[in-house]
PDB file of C-alpha atoms and ligand atoms in Angstrom:
ATOM      1  CA  UNK T1157     126.082  65.260   3.615  1.00  0.00           C
ATOM      2  CA  UNK T1158     125.089  62.563   6.319  1.00  0.00           C
ATOM      3  CA  UNK T1159     123.260  65.148   8.322  1.00  0.00           C
ATOM      4  CA  UNK T1160     121.371  66.072   5.038  1.00  0.00           C
ATOM      5  CA  UNK T1161     120.130  62.808   4.084  1.00  0.00           C
ATOM      6  CA  UNK T1162     118.816  62.287   7.603  1.00  0.00           C
ATOM      7  CA  UNK T1163     116.986  65.460   7.310  1.00  0.00           C
ATOM      8  CA  UNK T1164     115.375  64.456   4.374  1.00  0.00           C
ATOM      9  CA  UNK T1165     114.307  61.009   5.311  1.00  0.00           C
ATOM     10  CA  UNK T1166     112.799  62.898   8.156  1.00  0.00           C
ATOM     11  CA  UNK T1167     111.022  65.244   6.268  1.00  0.00           C
ATOM     12  CA  UNK T1168     109.874  62.448   3.935  1.00  0.00           C
ATOM     13  CA  UNK T1169     109.102  60.047   7.356  1.00  0.00           C
ATOM     14  CA  UNK T1170     105.635  58.853   7.113  1.00  0.00           C
ATOM     15  CA  UNK T1171     104.822  60.240   3.234  1.00  0.00           C
ATOM     16  CA  UNK T1172     106.476  57.360   1.531  1.00  0.00           C
ATOM     17  CA  UNK T1173     104.767  57.137  -1.954  1.00  0.00           C
ATOM     18  CA  UNK T1174     103.113  53.795  -2.575  1.00  0.00           C
ATOM     19  CA  UNK T1175     103.514  52.520  -6.080  1.00  0.00           C
ATOM     20  CA  UNK T1176      99.751  53.153  -6.408  1.00  0.00           C
ATOM     21  CA  UNK T1177     100.130  56.794  -5.342  1.00  0.00           C
ATOM     22  CA  UNK T1178     102.931  56.936  -7.620  1.00  0.00           C
ATOM     23  CA  UNK T1179     100.913  55.902 -10.436  1.00  0.00           C
ATOM     24  CA  UNK T1180      97.956  58.447  -9.466  1.00  0.00           C
ATOM     25  CA  UNK T1181     100.507  61.461  -9.293  1.00  0.00           C
ATOM     26  CA  UNK T1182     101.855  60.523 -12.715  1.00  0.00           C
ATOM     27  CA  UNK T1183      98.366  60.361 -14.206  1.00  0.00           C
ATOM     28  CA  UNK T1184      97.451  63.407 -12.691  1.00  0.00           C
ATOM     29  CA  UNK T1185     100.310  65.151 -14.138  1.00  0.00           C
ATOM     30  CA  UNK T1186      99.633  63.667 -17.795  1.00  0.00           C
ATOM     31  CA  UNK T1187      96.063  64.963 -17.032  1.00  0.00           C
ATOM     32  CA  UNK T1188      97.451  68.461 -16.344  1.00  0.00           C
ATOM     33  CA  UNK T1189      99.784  68.292 -19.461  1.00  0.00           C
ATOM     34  CA  UNK T1190      96.681  67.411 -21.423  1.00  0.00           C
ATOM     35  CA  UNK T1191      94.349  69.883 -20.369  1.00  0.00           C
ATOM     36  CA  UNK T1192      97.489  72.446 -20.601  1.00  0.00           C
ATOM     37  CA  UNK T1193      97.431  71.888 -24.247  1.00  0.00           C
ATOM     38  CA  UNK T1194      93.601  71.922 -24.627  1.00  0.00           C
ATOM     39  CA  UNK T1195      93.541  75.426 -23.113  1.00  0.00           C
ATOM     40  CA  UNK T1196      96.605  76.243 -24.978  1.00  0.00           C
ATOM     41  CA  UNK T1197      94.543  75.640 -28.083  1.00  0.00           C
ATOM     42  CA  UNK T1198      91.178  77.162 -26.427  1.00  0.00           C
ATOM     43  CA  UNK T1199      90.155  80.678 -27.752  1.00  0.00           C
ATOM     44  CA  UNK T1200      92.565  80.669 -30.620  1.00  0.00           C
ATOM     45  CA  UNK T1201      90.451  81.539 -33.623  1.00  0.00           C
ATOM     46  CA  UNK T1202      90.385  79.233 -36.438  1.00  0.00           C
ATOM     47  CA  UNK T1203      90.636  81.736 -39.208  1.00  0.00           C
ATOM     48  CA  UNK T1204      89.443  80.577 -42.952  1.00  0.00           C
ATOM     49  CA  UNK T1205      92.880  79.478 -43.877  1.00  0.00           C
ATOM     50  CA  UNK T1206      93.228  77.117 -41.151  1.00  0.00           C
ATOM     51  CA  UNK T1207      90.038  75.362 -41.426  1.00  0.00           C
ATOM     52  CA  UNK T1208      90.769  75.056 -45.217  1.00  0.00           C
ATOM     53  CA  UNK T1209      94.134  73.654 -44.300  1.00  0.00           C
ATOM     54  CA  UNK T1210      92.711  70.924 -41.564  1.00  0.00           C
ATOM     55  CA  UNK T1211      89.872  70.050 -44.026  1.00  0.00           C
ATOM     56  CA  UNK T1212      92.512  69.154 -46.354  1.00  0.00           C
ATOM     57  CA  UNK T1213      94.487  67.046 -44.287  1.00  0.00           C
ATOM     58  CA  UNK T1214      91.388  65.079 -43.183  1.00  0.00           C
ATOM     59  CA  UNK T1215      90.607  64.432 -46.709  1.00  0.00           C
ATOM     60  CA  UNK T1216      93.979  63.542 -47.712  1.00  0.00           C
ATOM     61  CA  UNK T1217      93.692  60.851 -44.944  1.00  0.00           C
ATOM     62  CA  UNK T1218      90.679  59.217 -46.211  1.00  0.00           C
ATOM     63  CA  UNK T1219      90.225  56.450 -48.686  1.00  0.00           C
ATOM     64  CA  UNK T1220      90.195  57.713 -51.935  1.00  0.00           C
ATOM     65  CA  UNK T1221      87.569  54.852 -52.948  1.00  0.00           C
ATOM     66  CA  UNK T1222      85.560  55.590 -50.009  1.00  0.00           C
ATOM     67  CA  UNK T1223      81.969  55.595 -50.984  1.00  0.00           C
ATOM     68  CA  UNK T1224      82.711  55.020 -54.513  1.00  0.00           C
ATOM     69  CA  UNK T1225      81.479  51.417 -55.282  1.00  0.00           C
ATOM     70  CA  UNK T1226      83.432  49.371 -57.649  1.00  0.00           C
ATOM     71  CA  UNK T1227      81.369  48.381 -60.386  1.00  0.00           C
ATOM     72  CA  UNK T1228      81.767  44.626 -61.728  1.00  0.00           C
ATOM     73  CA  UNK T1229      83.031  45.861 -64.873  1.00  0.00           C
ATOM     74  CA  UNK T1230      85.771  47.726 -62.775  1.00  0.00           C
ATOM     75  CA  UNK T1231      86.577  44.694 -60.651  1.00  0.00           C
ATOM     76  CA  UNK T1232      86.872  42.647 -63.539  1.00  0.00           C
ATOM     77  CA  UNK T1233      89.395  45.126 -65.241  1.00  0.00           C
ATOM     78  CA  UNK T1234      91.628  45.378 -62.217  1.00  0.00           C
ATOM     79  CA  UNK T1235      91.441  41.464 -61.566  1.00  0.00           C
ATOM     80  CA  UNK T1236      92.922  41.087 -65.165  1.00  0.00           C
ATOM     81  CA  UNK T1237      95.123  43.892 -64.642  1.00  0.00           C
ATOM     82  CA  UNK T1238      96.449  42.004 -61.592  1.00  0.00           C
ATOM     83  CA  UNK T1239      96.724  38.713 -64.063  1.00  0.00           C
ATOM     84  CA  UNK T1240      98.585  40.774 -66.623  1.00  0.00           C
ATOM     85  CA  UNK T1241     101.031  41.841 -63.871  1.00  0.00           C
ATOM     86  CA  UNK T1242     101.603  38.710 -62.166  1.00  0.00           C
ATOM     87  CA  UNK T1243     101.592  36.399 -65.599  1.00  0.00           C
ATOM     88  CA  UNK T1244     103.933  38.659 -67.479  1.00  0.00           C
ATOM     89  CA  UNK T1245     104.663  38.692 -70.931  1.00  0.00           C
ATOM     90  CA  UNK T1246     106.445  35.267 -70.891  1.00  0.00           C
ATOM     91  CA  UNK T1247     103.000  33.470 -69.861  1.00  0.00           C
ATOM     92  CA  UNK T1248     101.409  31.682 -72.469  1.00  0.00           C
ATOM     93  CA  UNK T1249      98.390  33.432 -71.648  1.00  0.00           C
ATOM     94  CA  UNK T1250      99.657  36.710 -72.579  1.00  0.00           C
ATOM     95  CA  UNK T1251      98.468  38.116 -75.393  1.00  0.00           C
ATOM     96  CA  UNK T1252      99.644  41.356 -75.689  1.00  0.00           C
ATOM     97  CA  UNK T1253      96.901  42.736 -73.599  1.00  0.00           C
ATOM     98  CA  UNK T1254      92.936  43.253 -74.244  1.00  0.00           C
ATOM     99  CA  UNK T1255      93.632  46.968 -75.471  1.00  0.00           C
ATOM    100  CA  UNK T1256      96.182  46.169 -78.150  1.00  0.00           C
ATOM    101  CA  UNK T1257      94.169  43.241 -79.346  1.00  0.00           C
ATOM    102  CA  UNK T1258      95.119  43.624 -83.302  1.00  0.00           C
ATOM    103  CA  UNK T1259      92.034  41.793 -84.576  1.00  0.00           C
ATOM    104  CA  UNK T1260      89.062  43.602 -84.889  1.00  0.00           C
ATOM    105  CA  UNK T1261      87.495  41.682 -87.678  1.00  0.00           C
ATOM    106  CA  UNK T1262      84.021  40.811 -87.182  1.00  0.00           C
ATOM    107  CA  UNK T1263      83.294  36.800 -87.541  1.00  0.00           C
ATOM    108  CA  UNK T1264      80.709  36.956 -90.134  1.00  0.00           C
ATOM    109  CA  UNK T1265      80.294  35.417 -93.628  1.00  0.00           C
ATOM    110  CA  UNK T1266      82.835  37.255 -95.314  1.00  0.00           C
ATOM    111  CA  UNK T1267      85.388  36.365 -93.158  1.00  0.00           C
ATOM    112  CA  UNK T1268      84.453  32.869 -93.137  1.00  0.00           C
ATOM    113  CA  UNK T1269      84.727  32.639 -97.004  1.00  0.00           C
ATOM    114  CA  UNK T1270      88.040  34.635 -96.887  1.00  0.00           C
ATOM    115  CA  UNK T1271      89.175  31.443 -94.737  1.00  0.00           C
ATOM    116  CA  UNK T1272      88.018  29.066 -96.593  1.00  0.00           C
ATOM    117  CA  UNK T1273      89.284  30.433 -99.674  1.00  0.00           C
ATOM    118  CA  UNK T1274      92.868  30.906 -98.045  1.00  0.00           C
ATOM    119  CA  UNK T1275      92.535  27.314 -96.959  1.00  0.00           C
ATOM    120  CA  UNK T1276      91.434  26.387-100.525  1.00  0.00           C
ATOM    121  CA  UNK T1277      88.193  25.250 -99.391  1.00  0.00           C
ATOM    122  CA  UNK T1278      90.005  22.235 -98.022  1.00  0.00           C
ATOM    123  CA  UNK T1279      89.809  20.768 -94.530  1.00  0.00           C
ATOM    124  CA  UNK T1280      93.033  21.551 -92.484  1.00  0.00           C
ATOM    125  CA  UNK T1281      92.982  18.391 -90.660  1.00  0.00           C
ATOM    126  CA  UNK T1282      91.452  15.522 -92.927  1.00  0.00           C
ATOM    127  CA  UNK T1283      92.350  17.787 -96.407  1.00  0.00           C
ATOM    128  CA  UNK T1284      88.668  16.855 -97.833  1.00  0.00           C
ATOM    129  CA  UNK T1285      87.742  19.687-100.056  1.00  0.00           C
ATOM    130  CA  UNK T1286      84.090  21.235 -99.548  1.00  0.00           C
ATOM    131  CA  UNK T1287      83.262  19.715-103.270  1.00  0.00           C
ATOM    132  CA  UNK T1288      83.965  16.280-101.857  1.00  0.00           C
ATOM    133  CA  UNK T1289      82.193  16.785 -98.379  1.00  0.00           C
ATOM    134  CA  UNK T1290      78.998  18.551-100.262  1.00  0.00           C
ATOM    135  CA  UNK T1291      79.086  21.498 -97.612  1.00  0.00           C
ATOM    136  CA  UNK T1292      80.904  24.452 -96.951  1.00  0.00           C
ATOM    137  CA  UNK T1293      83.587  24.282 -94.277  1.00  0.00           C
ATOM    138  CA  UNK T1294      83.297  25.290 -90.493  1.00  0.00           C
ATOM    139  CA  UNK T1295      85.774  28.298 -89.419  1.00  0.00           C
ATOM    140  CA  UNK T1296      87.168  26.983 -85.945  1.00  0.00           C
ATOM    141  CA  UNK T1297      89.081  29.491 -83.417  1.00  0.00           C
ATOM    142  CA  UNK T1298      91.963  28.063 -82.722  1.00  0.00           C
ATOM    143  CA  UNK T1299      92.386  29.638 -79.074  1.00  0.00           C
ATOM    144  CA  UNK T1300      88.396  29.365 -78.540  1.00  0.00           C
ATOM    145  CA  UNK T1301      88.278  32.541 -78.393  1.00  0.00           C
ATOM    146  CA  UNK T1302      84.921  33.707 -80.572  1.00  0.00           C
ATOM    147  CA  UNK T1303      86.239  37.339 -80.228  1.00  0.00           C
ATOM    148  CA  UNK T1304      89.892  36.571 -81.715  1.00  0.00           C
ATOM    149  CA  UNK T1305      88.880  36.984 -85.168  1.00  0.00           C
ATOM    150  CA  UNK T1306      92.704  36.886 -86.619  1.00  0.00           C
ATOM    151  CA  UNK T1307      93.427  35.229 -89.504  1.00  0.00           C
ATOM    152  CA  UNK T1308      95.856  33.210 -88.352  1.00  0.00           C
ATOM    153  CA  UNK T1309      93.281  32.276 -85.361  1.00  0.00           C
ATOM    154  CA  UNK T1310      91.126  30.588 -87.988  1.00  0.00           C
ATOM    155  CA  UNK T1311      91.153  27.426 -89.291  1.00  0.00           C
ATOM    156  CA  UNK T1312      88.794  25.616 -91.855  1.00  0.00           C
ATOM    157  CA  UNK T1313      87.679  22.239 -90.688  1.00  0.00           C
ATOM    158  CA  UNK T1314      85.335  19.652 -91.933  1.00  0.00           C
ATOM    159  CA  UNK T1315      82.365  18.929 -89.319  1.00  0.00           C
ATOM    160  CA  UNK T1316      83.908  15.728 -88.687  1.00  0.00           C
ATOM    161  CA  UNK T1317      86.984  17.279 -87.459  1.00  0.00           C
ATOM    162  CA  UNK T1318      85.515  20.333 -86.238  1.00  0.00           C
ATOM    163  CA  UNK T1319      83.422  18.454 -83.921  1.00  0.00           C
ATOM    164  CA  UNK T1320      86.705  16.723 -82.490  1.00  0.00           C
ATOM    165  CA  UNK T1321      88.444  20.141 -81.401  1.00  0.00           C
ATOM    166  CA  UNK T1322      85.569  20.072 -78.927  1.00  0.00           C
ATOM    167  CA  UNK T1323      87.580  17.683 -76.582  1.00  0.00           C
ATOM    168  CA  UNK T1324      91.122  18.232 -75.497  1.00  0.00           C
ATOM    169  CA  UNK T1325      90.934  21.793 -76.330  1.00  0.00           C
ATOM    170  CA  UNK T1326      94.230  22.756 -75.379  1.00  0.00           C
ATOM    171  CA  UNK T1327      96.085  19.957 -77.327  1.00  0.00           C
ATOM    172  CA  UNK T1328      94.287  21.100 -80.254  1.00  0.00           C
ATOM    173  CA  UNK T1329      95.454  24.936 -79.994  1.00  0.00           C
ATOM    174  CA  UNK T1330      98.828  23.818 -79.446  1.00  0.00           C
ATOM    175  CA  UNK T1331      98.569  21.546 -82.351  1.00  0.00           C
ATOM    176  CA  UNK T1332      97.036  24.088 -84.704  1.00  0.00           C
ATOM    177  CA  UNK T1333      99.480  26.934 -83.577  1.00  0.00           C
ATOM    178  CA  UNK T1334     102.564  24.290 -84.501  1.00  0.00           C
ATOM    179  CA  UNK T1335     101.026  23.258 -87.600  1.00  0.00           C
ATOM    180  CA  UNK T1336     101.148  26.947 -88.735  1.00  0.00           C
ATOM    181  CA  UNK T1337     104.573  27.551 -87.874  1.00  0.00           C
ATOM    182  CA  UNK T1338     105.513  24.540 -89.759  1.00  0.00           C
TER     183      UNK T1338
HETATM  184 ZN1   ZN U2792      88.514  17.323 -91.658  1.00  0.00          ZN
END
């Protein structure tokens, strides 16, 4: 045993691998290995089937939106969708989602007349009638959304009261909603 070790030691004498050469060898080995792979693949004919599979694989790796630009509209929708997601139904800003908007009434003279009639042609804030005021009442959008023409989002106001609703909008919205619920 002792002899054998000495023998080996003799054989390798003067042939000690430096750290550098070890690194080179390891690199060389790796290279050969890689080349081996290349060679192994080389000459293997790609059938239509494999070509199709490979292209499918590549396609799958690509970003689906690559090359497709988001339009402003799409971006808006996405941001709205996000808002809905994060705010949830418990949020005060939640109104059931745009696509479920139950109000499709057009804000026109007929609708205004309907609201004024419902409110007995009386300002719902100071209770003066159109007769007293001498002009038709304004129809105020409680949530300030001109597209939300639901009957419970509209209220008849005189010019004076209506002009006041331009200040402290959030307070007025809450105020009118509470008023309706009484
Ligand atoms: Zn009024």
